Amino acid sequence: MLSWDQSSSIALMQRERAWVEIDLAALSHNVQQILSLMSPQTELMAVVKADAYGHGSVTVAQTVLQAGASWLGVATIPEGIELREAGIEAPILVLGATHTADQIRAIEHWRLQPTLCTPKQALVYSESVRGSVLPVHIKLDTGMSRLGTSWEQAVEFVQLVKGLPNLSIDSIYSHLATAEDLDPTIRKQQQKRYEAAIRACGYDLAGKHPRFHLANSAGTMVDPSLHYDMVRTGLILYGLYPAEHLRSGSHLPPASRLDLRPVMQVKARVTQVKRIQPGTGVSYGHRFVADRDTTIAVVGIGYADGVPRNLSNKMKVLVRGQQAAQIGSITMDQLMLDVSHIPALQEGEVVTLLGQDGNEKILADDWANLLGTISWEILCGFKHRLPRVSVGQPYVAKRAVFDPIKRTLG
Ligand SMILES: *Cc1c(COP(=O)(O)O)cnc(C)c1O
């Protein structure tokens, strides 16, 4: 345990070296944007798994719940416990699979809600539940080939769970594999399978029923008929678009276009500035060699903070509103920039790795494109060594908070 003095001095060092800034105003704004696409009867589940995609799950959860989200989605039980320990009372769905008696005890104790993926898992749950009736969420596989029972076996699965003591079906859900693709074929096939399975179970999609939900961020944006009772959004909460054509909105009806603001910025300080001569190599392996007199800045952030080493000699960093090329191998704790075009740069000045500075902007999408990956992976790659610092004022929803009438099966 840290003494008071030590912990407060760590807090003071939040912006000493490198940090992640979380813009709570942008986050609330994004929630408002998403709600504007939805009918008032549809609930918003904020997906805050993986520490809210690297943004810090407790702060994000508190902010999005104030702004009008009513459910939280996590991947694991410890992620749910972290939210409960912070005093968050909203319903929390564990999207991942859970099986063991210890896990079931934790789910009950912390009032988390599990996803049931298989009949076997449902039986274990029914036998293990100790307290009152546990709300559960049935997962159907309609074409993602990840968790869930095949949509073709939905009737048997739902009948089984309905007949088991101690469980009540709160929702039946599925997950889309290709919602951000321009080609809607697979998405429409999944939607057809999902609806067919629900109807085969004897439910009316518009009637009194368990909750139905299918849409992730992209699904929420591309087609309101995917919304049903709830949408589960991750990426767009954090202000990024699931695909470039969804940013421009060129393929969307005007009412579906979203004005999203990136929530995360990554910043670090210059720790030394020096001149090097032509022919001088920079960093491990000398993968950069100066071809002229060059001014370099050493910056206190590296791959142990989550800046991927494969961005070495490729990425740009914003310095005083201008782009500066990163040069040489990115090291564990530090990286170097060519700042020859920036006069009299000082130690201690702040540079922006992701975010906006003046008219220049670098998005997680830019890193993802350089690396051949997706922005989701970039966001959740920032390590805990980087303090998360909140900025901006969140705002509170005008939308009436959803009345959590419990909808269970009769
Ligand atoms: C991660 C996840 C989401 C959110 O996905 P985004 O594309 O980030 O909106 C929704 N549903 C499930 C089941 C997930 O695992």
Coordinates of N, CA and C in Angstrom, one line a residue, residues 140-145 149-151 174-176 186 189-191 193-194 197 214:
L140 N -27.4 -16.5 -29.7 CA -27.5 -17.4 -30.9 C -26.4 -17.0 -31.9
D141 N -25.9 -18.0 -32.5 CA -25.0 -17.8 -33.6 C -25.7 -17.8 -34.9
T142 N -25.8 -16.6 -35.6 CA -26.5 -16.5 -36.8 C -25.6 -16.3 -38.0
G143 N -24.2 -16.5 -37.8 CA -23.3 -16.4 -38.9 C -22.0 -15.8 -38.5
M144 N -21.7 -15.5 -37.3 CA -20.4 -15.0 -36.8 C -19.5 -16.2 -36.6
S145 N -20.1 -17.4 -36.3 CA -19.3 -18.6 -35.9 C -18.4 -18.3 -34.7
T149 N -25.4 -20.8 -29.6 CA -26.0 -22.0 -30.2 C -26.5 -21.6 -31.6
S150 N -26.4 -22.5 -32.6 CA -26.8 -22.2 -33.9 C -28.3 -21.7 -33.9
W151 N -28.6 -20.7 -34.7 CA -30.0 -20.2 -34.9 C -30.9 -21.4 -35.2
S174 N -27.8 -11.9 -30.8 CA -26.8 -12.4 -31.7 C -25.9 -11.3 -32.1
H175 N -24.9 -11.6 -32.9 CA -23.8 -10.7 -33.2 C -23.5 -10.7 -34.7
L176 N -23.3 -9.5 -35.2 CA -23.1 -9.4 -36.7 C -21.6 -9.5 -37.0
I186 N -24.5 -10.5 -46.2 CA -24.3 -11.4 -45.0 C -25.1 -10.8 -43.9
Q189 N -28.6 -11.7 -44.3 CA -28.8 -13.1 -44.0 C -28.9 -13.4 -42.5
Q190 N -28.0 -12.7 -41.8 CA -28.0 -12.9 -40.3 C -29.3 -12.4 -39.7
Q191 N -29.7 -11.2 -40.2 CA -30.9 -10.7 -39.7 C -32.1 -11.6 -39.9
R193 N -32.0 -14.8 -40.3 CA -31.9 -16.0 -39.5 C -32.3 -15.7 -38.0
Y194 N -31.9 -14.5 -37.6 CA -32.2 -14.1 -36.2 C -33.7 -14.0 -36.0
A197 N -35.5 -17.3 -36.1 CA -35.3 -18.1 -34.9 C -36.2 -17.5 -33.8
L214 N -29.2 -7.1 -31.5 CA -28.3 -7.7 -32.6 C -27.2 -6.7 -33.0

